[in-house]
Tab-separated table of N, CA and C in Angstrom:
chain	number	residue	atom	x	y	z
A	115	MET	N	3.659	0.742	2.555
A	115	MET	CA	3.141	1.917	1.695
A	115	MET	C	4.067	2.872	2.515
A	116	PRO	N	4.460	3.859	1.835
A	116	PRO	CA	5.249	5.120	2.448
A	116	PRO	C	4.240	6.052	2.813
A	117	ALA	N	4.599	6.593	3.888
A	117	ALA	CA	3.996	7.698	4.434
A	117	ALA	C	3.833	9.024	3.624
A	118	LEU	N	4.924	9.160	3.221
A	118	LEU	CA	5.318	10.257	2.258
A	118	LEU	C	6.291	9.808	1.072
A	119	SER	N	6.443	10.510	0.085
A	119	SER	CA	7.753	10.319	-0.992
A	119	SER	C	8.125	11.714	-1.465
A	120	PHE	N	9.429	11.988	-1.597
A	120	PHE	CA	9.901	13.266	-2.434
A	120	PHE	C	11.014	12.870	-3.212
A	121	LYS	N	11.050	13.459	-4.202
A	121	LYS	CA	12.085	13.137	-5.573
A	121	LYS	C	13.065	14.075	-5.482
A	122	PHE	N	14.154	13.947	-5.190
A	122	PHE	CA	15.465	14.948	-5.017
A	122	PHE	C	15.844	15.182	-6.746
A	123	ASN	N	15.933	16.312	-7.258
A	123	ASN	CA	16.127	16.757	-8.433
A	123	ASN	C	17.562	16.684	-8.449
A	124	ASN	N	18.238	15.925	-9.287
A	124	ASN	CA	19.724	15.716	-9.264
A	124	ASN	C	20.131	16.181	-10.658
A	125	PRO	N	20.610	17.465	-11.268
A	125	PRO	CA	20.648	17.786	-12.456
A	125	PRO	C	22.175	17.406	-12.421
A	126	ASP	N	22.935	17.337	-13.811
A	126	ASP	CA	24.275	17.345	-13.837
A	126	ASP	C	24.887	18.663	-14.088
A	127	PRO	N	25.907	18.948	-13.314
A	127	PRO	CA	26.246	20.066	-12.858
A	127	PRO	C	26.877	20.909	-14.274
A	128	LEU	N	27.468	19.931	-15.311
A	128	LEU	CA	27.750	20.570	-16.269
A	128	LEU	C	26.772	20.706	-17.664
A	129	SER	N	25.906	19.929	-17.728
A	129	SER	CA	24.928	19.632	-19.040
A	129	SER	C	23.524	20.457	-18.347
A	130	GLY	N	23.140	20.227	-17.219
A	130	GLY	CA	22.021	20.565	-16.452
A	130	GLY	C	20.787	19.589	-16.773
A	131	HIS	N	21.151	18.454	-17.461
A	131	HIS	CA	20.243	17.507	-17.688
A	131	HIS	C	20.155	16.474	-16.318
A	132	GLU	N	18.942	15.947	-16.079
A	132	GLU	CA	18.606	14.968	-15.105
A	132	GLU	C	19.663	13.777	-15.098
A	133	MET	N	20.329	13.298	-13.912
A	133	MET	CA	21.033	12.220	-13.795
A	133	MET	C	20.495	10.931	-13.309
A	134	ASP	N	20.844	9.904	-13.610
A	134	ASP	CA	20.036	8.514	-13.390
A	134	ASP	C	20.294	8.478	-12.006
A	135	GLU	N	19.158	8.017	-11.086
A	135	GLU	CA	18.815	8.005	-10.015
A	135	GLU	C	18.816	6.760	-9.388
A	136	SER	N	19.109	5.716	-10.441
A	136	SER	CA	18.710	4.467	-9.762
A	136	SER	C	19.789	3.920	-8.621
A	137	THR	N	20.913	4.736	-8.260
A	137	THR	CA	21.891	4.380	-7.471
A	137	THR	C	21.636	5.415	-6.490
A	138	GLN	N	20.829	5.951	-6.221
A	138	GLN	CA	20.973	7.083	-5.167
A	138	GLN	C	20.022	6.477	-3.964
A	139	PHE	N	20.086	7.001	-2.737
A	139	PHE	CA	19.035	6.541	-1.513
A	139	PHE	C	19.054	7.633	-0.765
A	140	ILE	N	18.132	7.628	0.168
A	140	ILE	CA	17.915	8.575	1.452
A	140	ILE	C	18.978	8.200	2.448
A	141	SER	N	19.619	9.065	2.763
A	141	SER	CA	20.659	8.465	4.144
A	141	SER	C	20.375	9.297	5.301
A	142	SER	N	19.466	10.203	5.160
A	142	SER	CA	19.149	10.781	6.577
A	142	SER	C	17.844	11.512	6.426
A	143	VAL	N	17.225	10.919	7.358
A	143	VAL	CA	15.878	11.791	7.541
A	143	VAL	C	15.808	12.433	9.217
A	144	CYS	N	15.239	13.441	9.610
A	144	CYS	CA	15.145	14.017	11.048
A	144	CYS	C	13.958	14.903	10.954
A	145	TRP	N	13.244	14.720	11.807
A	145	TRP	CA	12.136	15.602	12.154
A	145	TRP	C	11.975	15.577	13.637
A	146	ARG	N	11.107	16.692	14.262
A	146	ARG	CA	10.916	16.746	15.341
A	146	ARG	C	9.385	16.614	15.800
A	147	GLY	N	9.244	15.934	16.521
A	147	GLY	CA	7.631	16.027	17.148
A	147	GLY	C	6.861	17.206	17.228
A	148	GLN	N	5.669	17.369	16.976
A	148	GLN	CA	4.824	18.481	16.973
A	148	GLN	C	5.347	19.401	15.810
A	149	SER	N	6.044	19.189	14.983
A	149	SER	CA	6.453	19.990	13.927
A	149	SER	C	6.091	19.250	12.351
A	150	ASN	N	5.678	20.172	11.477
A	150	ASN	CA	5.516	19.817	10.369
A	150	ASN	C	6.683	19.971	9.409
A	151	THR	N	8.193	20.256	9.869
A	151	THR	CA	9.279	20.303	9.041
A	151	THR	C	10.294	19.146	9.163
A	152	LEU	N	10.595	18.640	8.025
A	152	LEU	CA	11.221	17.299	8.021
A	152	LEU	C	12.674	17.770	6.949
A	153	LEU	N	13.567	17.209	7.668
A	153	LEU	CA	15.060	17.251	6.888
A	153	LEU	C	15.524	16.074	6.208
A	154	ALA	N	15.667	16.084	5.006
A	154	ALA	CA	16.281	14.885	4.178
A	154	ALA	C	17.295	15.067	3.492
A	155	ALA	N	18.249	14.380	3.406
A	155	ALA	CA	19.779	14.118	2.766
A	155	ALA	C	19.761	12.810	1.833
A	156	ASN	N	19.938	13.018	0.696
A	156	ASN	CA	20.316	11.785	-0.311
A	156	ASN	C	22.119	11.547	-0.058
A	157	SER	N	22.194	10.395	-0.930
A	157	SER	CA	23.514	9.980	-1.018
A	157	SER	C	24.754	10.887	-1.461
A	158	THR	N	24.056	11.616	-2.707
A	158	THR	CA	24.837	12.776	-3.358
A	158	THR	C	25.178	13.893	-2.431
A	159	GLY	N	24.735	13.901	-1.373
A	159	GLY	CA	25.030	15.131	-0.231
A	159	GLY	C	24.084	16.248	-0.685
A	160	ASN	N	23.119	15.998	-1.218
A	160	ASN	CA	21.761	17.068	-1.111
A	160	ASN	C	21.012	16.869	-0.100
A	161	ILE	N	20.676	18.171	0.606
A	161	ILE	CA	20.060	18.275	1.661
A	161	ILE	C	18.671	19.127	1.386
A	162	LYS	N	17.367	18.801	1.737
A	162	LYS	CA	16.484	19.416	1.568
A	162	LYS	C	15.538	19.721	2.961
A	163	ILE	N	15.015	20.681	2.923
A	163	ILE	CA	14.102	21.063	4.052
A	163	ILE	C	12.720	21.051	3.852
A	164	LEU	N	11.966	20.027	3.929
A	164	LEU	CA	10.506	19.995	3.676
A	164	LEU	C	9.494	20.449	4.679
A	165	GLU	N	8.445	21.097	4.103
A	165	GLU	CA	7.261	20.874	4.908
A	165	GLU	C	6.295	20.181	4.636
A	166	MET	N	5.450	19.447	5.323
A	166	MET	CA	4.601	18.403	5.259
A	166	MET	C	3.472	19.233	5.557
A	167	VAL	N	2.601	19.257	4.486
A	167	VAL	CA	1.298	19.966	4.636
A	167	VAL	C	0.099	18.980	4.583
């Protein structure tokens, strides 16, 4: 069971419609102890800074 989950929005740059995410994966996750901030990056190069509440 995952501790948390996040869905990266992946719109097509031309049409604006959501693209198929079946081939995407999280390629990097980083956080610092005593912090509620998490950095996640997926296989398409999107980087998100998330706050865990």
